[in-house]
Amino acid sequence: MVDTGGMIATLSQASPKASAVPQAPQAGRGSYWITTFGCQMNKADSERMAGILEAMGYREAQAELEADLVLYNTCTIRDNAEQKVYSYLGRQAQRKRANPNLTLVVAGCVAQQEGESLLRRVPELDLVMGPQHANRLDVLLARVEQGQQVVATEEHHILEDITTARRDSSVCGWVNVIYGCNERCTYCVVPSVRGKEQSRLPEAIKLEMEGLAAQGFKEITLLGQNIDAYGRDLPGITPEGRRQHTLTDLLQFVHDVDGIERIRFATSHPRYFTERLIDTCADLPKVCEHFHIPFQSGDDAVLKAMARGYTVDRYRRIIERIRERMPDASISADVIVAFPGETDAQYRRTLALIEEIGFDQVNTAAYSPRPNTPAADWPDQLSEEVKVERLRELNALVEQKARERSARYAGRTETILVEGRNPKDPAQAMGRTRTNRLTFFPGLRPDGSTIQPGELVNVHIGEVRAFSLSGTLA
Ligand code: SAH
Ligand code: SF4
Ligand code: F3S
């Protein structure tokens, strides 16, 4: 599987992939290749689809050009993400003309957005399937094998998947807790491609975590596009009149899975981020002190035009509360510049907020008009020059702040969960701090024994960079 690098690299910031555990090839149908674009939701879906393919008897191909089945799990969050998919598809369509036995699948958000029209654009495709259909890949492929060209984009209740996902890591696992998004941010294509919110039952989530723990996984990231909305589609009211199922209750419910050492969650929405959630994170020892809370803009009028449902002041109070309870917490976010009508003064308020908060990491983007979103039709779109210039200045500030935040680690001893080897230097091991800073250190102990993925080791931090750290074993 190839991961093209996260659009929202929230928890895998600048993350070289730890080498995957080799798995015994199975006899059967031929080989598959999956390329994943976009966010963790897509990465998690790809792991499940790979699991389904392996259960069907496919084995992972050594190279994309050798594969008998190629699946692109696509992203359309910005125009450049969508265009990238078409250029990849062009190459495979050409290959298919020479080799009609090749099976070509487009899954994910571009598939959902374009549906049938993808077939007109690329007639060589065998299967176009939206994200809600990921767990049905086997059923859909069976129809392809009968000679049909299949489009699966109708709304679908996501059923529990009984296949074992083929996970890229053997240490850190993703667990979906809520699919879809019911927000209506005026720039965002996600609600139209991911559909309505669907929460999984707490028992199913815990069961998956227990399964992962039994396989040796140490860290779980609970996933949702708007994870704070978890549970609002599930029935149940507590005797105190609260919703029975919230993210806070879920964290408490899954916290004690034996063997899991660290729990993270993403992505949080400031509108729903509660004090009760912050207090619970502070109280539960396995929940890591890292919070990914996109703020999108530092200006109230822009936030209103984006329909985000909070003010800058509310955002500040959340961060203050987190830092009161967890002083060392790392905070990351997403931000958009050059939203339609954004004035220079409004843009400067975004810079000022970054300066004031001091983020550990910010994913930045220039606004990109998306199909079926209100803001795309607004008249006051900004020029490419303004977008490029604002983004350039913003990125420089983000890096400077990240560097300042990294400085606090110098000389400290941090507990690192080992994920694998540094792909650029196999003599080094790599892992993360609880606060999600990528950390490199020697892969051998003084006694000559090798440090293994899944171990928790204490590392004395020497060198600090904007987005990573290096050190020696303490
Ligand atoms: N659910 C998350 C974000 C999901 S999309 C949230 O509410 O914050 C990931 C990020 O992509 C967003 O946070 C936003 O910063 C960016 N993004 C989404 N739509 C965009 C657009 N049309 N143009 C530029 N960036 C966009
Ligand atoms: Fe998009 Fe807003 Fe939903 Fe996030 S909360 S996925 S930005 S609509
Ligand atoms: Fe992209 Fe779809 Fe995720 S549009 S960011 S892959 S939800």
mmCIF file of N, CA and C and ligand atoms in Angstrom, residues 8 77-78 187-188 225 267 269 294 296 308 334-336 365-368 370, ligand 1:
data_model
loop_
_atom_site.group_PDB
_atom_site.id
_atom_site.type_symbol
_atom_site.label_atom_id
_atom_site.label_comp_id
_atom_site.label_asym_id
_atom_site.label_seq_id
_atom_site.Cartn_x
_atom_site.Cartn_y
_atom_site.Cartn_z
ATOM 1 N N ILE A 8 -4.599 16.022 5.493
ATOM 2 C CA ILE A 8 -4.576 16.508 6.867
ATOM 3 C C ILE A 8 -3.701 15.532 7.642
ATOM 4 N N ILE A 77 -10.737 17.046 -1.157
ATOM 5 C CA ILE A 77 -10.890 18.161 -0.219
ATOM 6 C C ILE A 77 -10.513 19.493 -0.887
ATOM 7 N N ARG A 78 -9.505 19.448 -1.769
ATOM 8 C CA ARG A 78 -9.132 20.629 -2.561
ATOM 9 C C ARG A 78 -8.969 20.192 -4.008
ATOM 10 N N TYR A 187 -17.276 25.925 2.997
ATOM 11 C CA TYR A 187 -16.197 25.630 2.035
ATOM 12 C C TYR A 187 -16.043 24.133 1.784
ATOM 13 N N CYS A 188 -16.728 23.288 2.548
ATOM 14 C CA CYS A 188 -16.250 21.909 2.707
ATOM 15 C C CYS A 188 -17.092 20.871 1.967
ATOM 16 N N GLN A 225 -14.564 12.555 11.372
ATOM 17 C CA GLN A 225 -14.354 13.881 10.763
ATOM 18 C C GLN A 225 -14.702 14.959 11.772
ATOM 19 N N THR A 267 -10.915 14.136 14.383
ATOM 20 C CA THR A 267 -10.596 15.540 14.526
ATOM 21 C C THR A 267 -11.648 16.209 15.404
ATOM 22 N N HIS A 269 -13.914 19.385 16.863
ATOM 23 C CA HIS A 269 -14.556 20.621 16.396
ATOM 24 C C HIS A 269 -14.739 21.554 17.581
ATOM 25 N N PRO A 294 -8.935 22.109 14.743
ATOM 26 C CA PRO A 294 -8.852 23.114 13.679
ATOM 27 C C PRO A 294 -9.600 24.386 14.067
ATOM 28 N N GLN A 296 -9.440 27.212 11.669
ATOM 29 C CA GLN A 296 -9.761 27.660 10.299
ATOM 30 C C GLN A 296 -9.524 29.138 10.046
ATOM 31 N N ARG A 308 -18.906 28.155 11.013
ATOM 32 C CA ARG A 308 -18.226 27.251 11.934
ATOM 33 C C ARG A 308 -18.913 27.156 13.298
ATOM 34 N N ASP A 334 -5.946 23.058 11.901
ATOM 35 C CA ASP A 334 -5.986 23.317 10.459
ATOM 36 C C ASP A 334 -6.433 24.758 10.277
ATOM 37 N N VAL A 335 -5.939 25.377 9.214
ATOM 38 C CA VAL A 335 -6.358 26.746 8.939
ATOM 39 C C VAL A 335 -6.449 26.956 7.430
ATOM 40 N N ILE A 336 -7.393 27.791 7.031
ATOM 41 C CA ILE A 336 -7.578 28.132 5.621
ATOM 42 C C ILE A 336 -7.319 29.628 5.451
ATOM 43 N N ALA A 365 -3.798 25.644 4.373
ATOM 44 C CA ALA A 365 -4.288 25.510 3.003
ATOM 45 C C ALA A 365 -4.815 26.849 2.526
ATOM 46 N N ALA A 366 -4.661 27.093 1.232
ATOM 47 C CA ALA A 366 -5.356 28.221 0.620
ATOM 48 C C ALA A 366 -6.728 27.713 0.205
ATOM 49 N N TYR A 367 -7.715 28.567 0.333
ATOM 50 C CA TYR A 367 -9.076 28.176 -0.007
ATOM 51 C C TYR A 367 -9.159 27.670 -1.451
ATOM 52 N N SER A 368 -9.869 26.581 -1.635
ATOM 53 C CA SER A 368 -10.083 26.009 -2.958
ATOM 54 C C SER A 368 -11.586 25.789 -3.144
ATOM 55 N N ARG A 370 -15.000 24.236 -3.999
ATOM 56 C CA ARG A 370 -15.365 22.832 -4.190
ATOM 57 C C ARG A 370 -16.790 22.697 -4.716
HETATM 58 N N1 SAH B 1 -13.540 17.880 10.083
HETATM 59 C C1 SAH B 1 -12.404 18.668 10.191
HETATM 60 C C2 SAH B 1 -11.659 18.898 8.908
HETATM 61 C C3 SAH B 1 -11.814 18.034 7.743
HETATM 62 S S1 SAH B 1 -11.149 18.556 6.226
HETATM 63 C C4 SAH B 1 -12.788 20.006 10.787
HETATM 64 O O1 SAH B 1 -13.934 20.333 10.911
HETATM 65 O O2 SAH B 1 -11.920 20.780 11.060
HETATM 66 C C5 SAH B 1 -9.481 18.900 6.645
HETATM 67 C C6 SAH B 1 -9.075 20.315 6.445
HETATM 68 O O3 SAH B 1 -9.035 20.652 5.084
HETATM 69 C C7 SAH B 1 -9.994 21.327 7.059
HETATM 70 O O4 SAH B 1 -9.762 21.471 8.400
HETATM 71 C C8 SAH B 1 -9.685 22.574 6.291
HETATM 72 O O5 SAH B 1 -8.659 23.302 6.912
HETATM 73 C C9 SAH B 1 -9.202 22.035 4.957
HETATM 74 N N2 SAH B 1 -10.208 22.301 3.927
HETATM 75 C C10 SAH B 1 -11.433 21.777 3.837
HETATM 76 N N3 SAH B 1 -12.071 22.280 2.761
HETATM 77 C C11 SAH B 1 -11.212 23.124 2.154
HETATM 78 C C12 SAH B 1 -11.284 23.965 1.008
HETATM 79 N N4 SAH B 1 -12.382 24.023 0.276
HETATM 80 N N5 SAH B 1 -10.204 24.706 0.673
HETATM 81 C C13 SAH B 1 -9.084 24.659 1.426
HETATM 82 N N6 SAH B 1 -8.962 23.895 2.525
HETATM 83 C C14 SAH B 1 -10.010 23.139 2.898
#
